Amino acid sequence: MEFKTIIEPFRIKSVEPIRMTTPEERAHYLHEAHHNPFLLPSDKVLIDLLTDSGTSAMSSRQWAAMMLGDESYAGAKSWERFFEEVNDLTGMPHILPTHQGRAAERILYSHLGGTGKYFFSNTHFDTTRANIEFSGSTAIDLPCPEAKDYDSDIPFKGNMDTQALREQIQKVKAKNVAAVILTVTNNSGGGQPVSMANAREVAAICKQHNVPFVLDCCRVAENAYFIRHREPEYEHLSYREIAQEMFSLADAAVMSIKKDGLVNMGGFLALRNHALAEACTNLLIITEGFATYGGLSGRDMEAIAVGLEEVFEADYLHYRIRSTAYLGERIRAMGIPVIFPIGGHAVYVDAARLYPHIPPHEFPGQALVCDLYLAGGVRSVEVGSVMFGKYDAKGQFVAAPQELVRLALPRRVYTQSHLDYVIEVFGAVIQTREQARGYRITHEPPFLRHFTAHFERL
Ligand SMILES: *Cc1c(COP(=O)(O)O)cnc(C)c1O
């Protein structure tokens, strides 16, 4: 007999209390935070779905491994364990440890990029785009056309548009293409997966034009789960074998290990080419640290080596992907508009459709983020006109293409009853949707304003 309940495949050995608050307290705290949940102290939040980055719970095996940390400056045992794990996973001979993903991005993209160079991706993550543009290069997103369709049950909406990739390479000329980056899963594209067939096609195009193919592999284990269950040729391979096959197609990989590494900090850059590795190692030593630790302590590398094994365990990945889908499918059934099918690490709510009476310049996503906190102490993040809205040369407001709210699930942190609670909070929000009101920005910094802006309710 097969049981339907998706249980957490772990026992809880150490607990961290979270604090209930009253609606009056939450109204006060949100007011103090200028209606920007980024400015809330974490102990005022009950369920924190701000990000899945660096928020994982470590296993008892990882904590035990940390005690073995060898903190030698050069050639530490912990480096050897880290190297063996990342080398076995990626199949790449050159591994550079970094303190987080963006450090690996900065090293690789500043070396490959420069004025007049182009990068193409299924969707550049925001730190990826920032590092590319900072190097003077141009970053162009080429998501597949199905990515815009929020409702249909298409299995791989994270794919790259390979026809557009061919056309773009012709247009800018192959010698001006710094790299093609495939982000798995496609974080900014709703956490949607990329198929092996698409990765193979992208690799073939890169090879034909002699252009480097980089895998941004932050969530490569979650992506492997989708491949095994949606791409029939792969149902007999293990999740790790599927990831290894994907790495075998690439020339380089960058990873924020804060995601599928099941740790709180870390990153790496993996490379096949020896000369490129030498050049990047020089940059690593200037800003991150010596080649055998980068930005990491020995104990970090120990925990990472274990985390990168644990993340491919079948029971873990099943619980992980199913619990994200559980939250998304339940709130969808209540009438909350979400990006469908549900992605791997997060549920994306379409705030423009939930609050059609709030126009983009009054930030429907920010309204929902605030309402979720006020209703139940749930913290989420706006991915809409607060984050990506602009002013044109005449000072006119230009809305972001979409008004979303992201509920990102930390790994191994919350149980099904926590998610049932979040679902109930959405029940309260949908009942008062007509009373929801927009927001006005009262203070904003020149860059990345979503982190520190102040708001006022209209
Ligand atoms: C998080 C992330 C990064 C950047 O990594 P950090 O560890 O936050 O510096 C790059 N690409 C993708 C797809 C990410 O999700």
PDB file of C-alpha atoms in Angstrom, residues 161-319:
ATOM      1  CA  ASP A 161      14.933  29.507 -26.606  1.00  0.00           C
ATOM      2  CA  THR A 162      17.528  27.747 -28.803  1.00  0.00           C
ATOM      3  CA  GLN A 163      16.224  29.268 -32.040  1.00  0.00           C
ATOM      4  CA  ALA A 164      16.721  32.740 -30.576  1.00  0.00           C
ATOM      5  CA  LEU A 165      20.174  31.704 -29.326  1.00  0.00           C
ATOM      6  CA  ARG A 166      21.227  30.705 -32.868  1.00  0.00           C
ATOM      7  CA  GLU A 167      19.925  33.996 -34.273  1.00  0.00           C
ATOM      8  CA  GLN A 168      21.608  36.087 -31.583  1.00  0.00           C
ATOM      9  CA  ILE A 169      24.996  34.392 -32.079  1.00  0.00           C
ATOM     10  CA  GLN A 170      24.747  35.104 -35.840  1.00  0.00           C
ATOM     11  CA  LYS A 171      23.746  38.683 -35.157  1.00  0.00           C
ATOM     12  CA  VAL A 172      26.517  39.649 -32.697  1.00  0.00           C
ATOM     13  CA  LYS A 173      29.108  37.212 -34.222  1.00  0.00           C
ATOM     14  CA  ALA A 174      30.443  34.246 -32.285  1.00  0.00           C
ATOM     15  CA  LYS A 175      33.751  35.940 -31.429  1.00  0.00           C
ATOM     16  CA  ASN A 176      31.836  38.562 -29.391  1.00  0.00           C
ATOM     17  CA  VAL A 177      29.944  36.002 -27.313  1.00  0.00           C
ATOM     18  CA  ALA A 178      31.655  35.732 -23.910  1.00  0.00           C
ATOM     19  CA  ALA A 179      29.539  32.761 -22.767  1.00  0.00           C
ATOM     20  CA  VAL A 180      26.143  31.118 -22.789  1.00  0.00           C
ATOM     21  CA  ILE A 181      24.775  30.521 -19.270  1.00  0.00           C
ATOM     22  CA  LEU A 182      22.099  27.945 -18.524  1.00  0.00           C
ATOM     23  CA  THR A 183      20.565  28.512 -15.076  1.00  0.00           C
ATOM     24  CA  VAL A 184      19.119  25.339 -13.543  1.00  0.00           C
ATOM     25  CA  THR A 185      16.481  25.591 -12.263  1.00  0.00           C
ATOM     26  CA  ASN A 186      15.618  28.969 -13.759  1.00  0.00           C
ATOM     27  CA  ASN A 187      15.391  31.008 -10.533  1.00  0.00           C
ATOM     28  CA  SER A 188      14.195  34.334 -11.925  1.00  0.00           C
ATOM     29  CA  GLY A 189      11.921  32.444 -14.319  1.00  0.00           C
ATOM     30  CA  GLY A 190       9.733  31.057 -11.520  1.00  0.00           C
ATOM     31  CA  GLY A 191      12.065  28.233 -10.419  1.00  0.00           C
ATOM     32  CA  GLN A 192      11.044  26.307 -13.530  1.00  0.00           C
ATOM     33  CA  PRO A 193      13.194  23.350 -14.647  1.00  0.00           C
ATOM     34  CA  VAL A 194      15.392  22.938 -17.728  1.00  0.00           C
ATOM     35  CA  SER A 195      15.255  19.665 -19.674  1.00  0.00           C
ATOM     36  CA  MET A 196      18.314  17.583 -20.547  1.00  0.00           C
ATOM     37  CA  ALA A 197      17.270  17.817 -24.202  1.00  0.00           C
ATOM     38  CA  ASN A 198      17.461  21.613 -23.985  1.00  0.00           C
ATOM     39  CA  ALA A 199      20.840  21.518 -22.215  1.00  0.00           C
ATOM     40  CA  ARG A 200      22.131  19.179 -24.909  1.00  0.00           C
ATOM     41  CA  GLU A 201      20.940  21.466 -27.692  1.00  0.00           C
ATOM     42  CA  VAL A 202      22.472  24.544 -26.049  1.00  0.00           C
ATOM     43  CA  ALA A 203      25.761  22.633 -25.630  1.00  0.00           C
ATOM     44  CA  ALA A 204      25.753  21.642 -29.307  1.00  0.00           C
ATOM     45  CA  ILE A 205      25.169  25.233 -30.443  1.00  0.00           C
ATOM     46  CA  CYS A 206      28.013  26.436 -28.197  1.00  0.00           C
ATOM     47  CA  LYS A 207      30.345  23.762 -29.522  1.00  0.00           C
ATOM     48  CA  GLN A 208      29.488  24.581 -33.140  1.00  0.00           C
ATOM     49  CA  HIS A 209      30.368  28.252 -32.583  1.00  0.00           C
ATOM     50  CA  ASN A 210      33.231  27.603 -30.167  1.00  0.00           C
ATOM     51  CA  VAL A 211      31.561  29.590 -27.367  1.00  0.00           C
ATOM     52  CA  PRO A 212      31.951  28.629 -23.655  1.00  0.00           C
ATOM     53  CA  PHE A 213      28.902  26.921 -22.110  1.00  0.00           C
ATOM     54  CA  VAL A 214      28.473  27.693 -18.389  1.00  0.00           C
ATOM     55  CA  LEU A 215      26.052  25.923 -16.073  1.00  0.00           C
ATOM     56  CA  ASP A 216      24.716  28.098 -13.211  1.00  0.00           C
ATOM     57  CA  CYS A 217      23.952  25.019 -11.121  1.00  0.00           C
ATOM     58  CA  CYS A 218      22.607  26.445  -7.803  1.00  0.00           C
ATOM     59  CA  ARG A 219      19.627  24.069  -7.911  1.00  0.00           C
ATOM     60  CA  VAL A 220      20.964  21.246 -10.074  1.00  0.00           C
ATOM     61  CA  ALA A 221      19.609  18.542  -7.723  1.00  0.00           C
ATOM     62  CA  GLU A 222      16.086  19.982  -7.775  1.00  0.00           C
ATOM     63  CA  ASN A 223      16.350  20.227 -11.565  1.00  0.00           C
ATOM     64  CA  ALA A 224      17.442  16.563 -11.734  1.00  0.00           C
ATOM     65  CA  TYR A 225      14.266  15.586  -9.860  1.00  0.00           C
ATOM     66  CA  PHE A 226      12.123  17.203 -12.550  1.00  0.00           C
ATOM     67  CA  ILE A 227      14.138  15.575 -15.350  1.00  0.00           C
ATOM     68  CA  ARG A 228      13.769  12.119 -13.850  1.00  0.00           C
ATOM     69  CA  HIS A 229       9.998  12.520 -13.465  1.00  0.00           C
ATOM     70  CA  ARG A 230       9.230  14.423 -16.680  1.00  0.00           C
ATOM     71  CA  GLU A 231      11.766  13.274 -19.292  1.00  0.00           C
ATOM     72  CA  PRO A 232      11.110   9.567 -19.910  1.00  0.00           C
ATOM     73  CA  GLU A 233      14.680   8.552 -20.953  1.00  0.00           C
ATOM     74  CA  TYR A 234      15.940   9.503 -17.490  1.00  0.00           C
ATOM     75  CA  GLU A 235      13.599   7.595 -15.191  1.00  0.00           C
ATOM     76  CA  HIS A 236      16.193   4.843 -14.675  1.00  0.00           C
ATOM     77  CA  LEU A 237      19.092   7.103 -13.681  1.00  0.00           C
ATOM     78  CA  SER A 238      19.711   8.346 -10.142  1.00  0.00           C
ATOM     79  CA  TYR A 239      19.341  12.074  -9.458  1.00  0.00           C
ATOM     80  CA  ARG A 240      23.088  12.395  -9.057  1.00  0.00           C
ATOM     81  CA  GLU A 241      23.740  10.598 -12.362  1.00  0.00           C
ATOM     82  CA  ILE A 242      21.354  12.991 -14.097  1.00  0.00           C
ATOM     83  CA  ALA A 243      23.203  15.990 -12.632  1.00  0.00           C
ATOM     84  CA  GLN A 244      26.539  14.446 -13.669  1.00  0.00           C
ATOM     85  CA  GLU A 245      25.273  14.038 -17.210  1.00  0.00           C
ATOM     86  CA  MET A 246      24.264  17.696 -17.308  1.00  0.00           C
ATOM     87  CA  PHE A 247      27.689  18.808 -16.041  1.00  0.00           C
ATOM     88  CA  SER A 248      29.339  16.644 -18.715  1.00  0.00           C
ATOM     89  CA  LEU A 249      27.814  18.950 -21.362  1.00  0.00           C
ATOM     90  CA  ALA A 250      29.298  22.148 -19.889  1.00  0.00           C
ATOM     91  CA  ASP A 251      32.710  23.827 -20.052  1.00  0.00           C
ATOM     92  CA  ALA A 252      32.328  25.513 -16.667  1.00  0.00           C
ATOM     93  CA  ALA A 253      29.964  25.662 -13.696  1.00  0.00           C
ATOM     94  CA  VAL A 254      29.246  28.314 -11.065  1.00  0.00           C
ATOM     95  CA  MET A 255      27.364  27.420  -7.925  1.00  0.00           C
ATOM     96  CA  SER A 256      25.937  29.242  -4.965  1.00  0.00           C
ATOM     97  CA  ILE A 257      26.219  26.317  -2.526  1.00  0.00           C
ATOM     98  CA  LYS A 258      23.811  28.249  -0.252  1.00  0.00           C
ATOM     99  CA  LYS A 259      21.031  26.624  -2.305  1.00  0.00           C
ATOM    100  CA  ASP A 260      21.382  22.918  -3.127  1.00  0.00           C
ATOM    101  CA  GLY A 261      24.547  22.549  -1.013  1.00  0.00           C
ATOM    102  CA  LEU A 262      22.369  22.417   2.144  1.00  0.00           C
ATOM    103  CA  VAL A 263      24.698  24.824   3.972  1.00  0.00           C
ATOM    104  CA  ASN A 264      24.527  28.437   5.100  1.00  0.00           C
ATOM    105  CA  MET A 265      27.452  29.842   3.082  1.00  0.00           C
ATOM    106  CA  GLY A 266      29.665  28.855   0.148  1.00  0.00           C
ATOM    107  CA  GLY A 267      30.212  28.768  -3.597  1.00  0.00           C
ATOM    108  CA  PHE A 268      32.473  27.317  -6.259  1.00  0.00           C
ATOM    109  CA  LEU A 269      33.696  27.794  -9.797  1.00  0.00           C
ATOM    110  CA  ALA A 270      34.471  24.566 -11.700  1.00  0.00           C
ATOM    111  CA  LEU A 271      36.381  24.634 -14.988  1.00  0.00           C
ATOM    112  CA  ARG A 272      37.547  22.202 -17.640  1.00  0.00           C
ATOM    113  CA  ASN A 273      40.102  24.417 -19.366  1.00  0.00           C
ATOM    114  CA  HIS A 274      43.550  24.631 -17.772  1.00  0.00           C
ATOM    115  CA  ALA A 275      44.548  28.094 -19.034  1.00  0.00           C
ATOM    116  CA  LEU A 276      41.204  29.576 -18.005  1.00  0.00           C
ATOM    117  CA  ALA A 277      41.565  27.971 -14.561  1.00  0.00           C
ATOM    118  CA  GLU A 278      44.989  29.529 -14.133  1.00  0.00           C
ATOM    119  CA  ALA A 279      43.722  33.016 -15.001  1.00  0.00           C
ATOM    120  CA  CYS A 280      40.708  32.654 -12.691  1.00  0.00           C
ATOM    121  CA  THR A 281      42.870  31.316  -9.829  1.00  0.00           C
ATOM    122  CA  ASN A 282      44.913  34.528 -10.000  1.00  0.00           C
ATOM    123  CA  LEU A 283      41.719  36.567  -9.535  1.00  0.00           C
ATOM    124  CA  LEU A 284      40.611  34.211  -6.750  1.00  0.00           C
ATOM    125  CA  ILE A 285      43.797  34.810  -4.791  1.00  0.00           C
ATOM    126  CA  ILE A 286      43.496  38.600  -5.100  1.00  0.00           C
ATOM    127  CA  THR A 287      40.023  38.866  -3.569  1.00  0.00           C
ATOM    128  CA  GLU A 288      38.849  35.556  -2.106  1.00  0.00           C
ATOM    129  CA  GLY A 289      41.828  33.704  -0.652  1.00  0.00           C
ATOM    130  CA  PHE A 290      44.390  31.047  -1.434  1.00  0.00           C
ATOM    131  CA  ALA A 291      43.435  28.399  -4.017  1.00  0.00           C
ATOM    132  CA  THR A 292      42.720  25.672  -1.437  1.00  0.00           C
ATOM    133  CA  TYR A 293      40.170  27.619   0.622  1.00  0.00           C
ATOM    134  CA  GLY A 294      38.903  30.599  -1.413  1.00  0.00           C
ATOM    135  CA  GLY A 295      36.471  32.349   0.892  1.00  0.00           C
ATOM    136  CA  LEU A 296      35.750  29.297   3.050  1.00  0.00           C
ATOM    137  CA  SER A 297      36.947  27.910   6.357  1.00  0.00           C
ATOM    138  CA  GLY A 298      37.874  24.227   6.613  1.00  0.00           C
ATOM    139  CA  ARG A 299      34.706  23.410   8.580  1.00  0.00           C
ATOM    140  CA  ASP A 300      32.567  25.037   5.859  1.00  0.00           C
ATOM    141  CA  MET A 301      34.180  22.817   3.216  1.00  0.00           C
ATOM    142  CA  GLU A 302      33.487  19.714   5.363  1.00  0.00           C
ATOM    143  CA  ALA A 303      29.790  20.582   5.718  1.00  0.00           C
ATOM    144  CA  ILE A 304      29.552  21.313   1.978  1.00  0.00           C
ATOM    145  CA  ALA A 305      31.105  17.961   1.027  1.00  0.00           C
ATOM    146  CA  VAL A 306      28.394  16.182   3.042  1.00  0.00           C
ATOM    147  CA  GLY A 307      25.565  18.510   1.908  1.00  0.00           C
ATOM    148  CA  LEU A 308      26.302  17.945  -1.775  1.00  0.00           C
ATOM    149  CA  GLU A 309      25.859  14.206  -1.172  1.00  0.00           C
ATOM    150  CA  GLU A 310      22.707  14.475   0.949  1.00  0.00           C
ATOM    151  CA  VAL A 311      20.886  16.754  -1.478  1.00  0.00           C
ATOM    152  CA  PHE A 312      20.666  13.931  -4.055  1.00  0.00           C
ATOM    153  CA  GLU A 313      18.991  11.438  -1.676  1.00  0.00           C
ATOM    154  CA  ALA A 314      15.718  10.299  -3.243  1.00  0.00           C
ATOM    155  CA  ASP A 315      13.588  10.678  -0.080  1.00  0.00           C
ATOM    156  CA  TYR A 316      14.915  14.157   0.544  1.00  0.00           C
ATOM    157  CA  LEU A 317      14.296  15.397  -3.025  1.00  0.00           C
ATOM    158  CA  HIS A 318      10.819  13.888  -3.091  1.00  0.00           C
ATOM    159  CA  TYR A 319       9.900  15.660   0.160  1.00  0.00           C
TER     160      TYR A 319
END
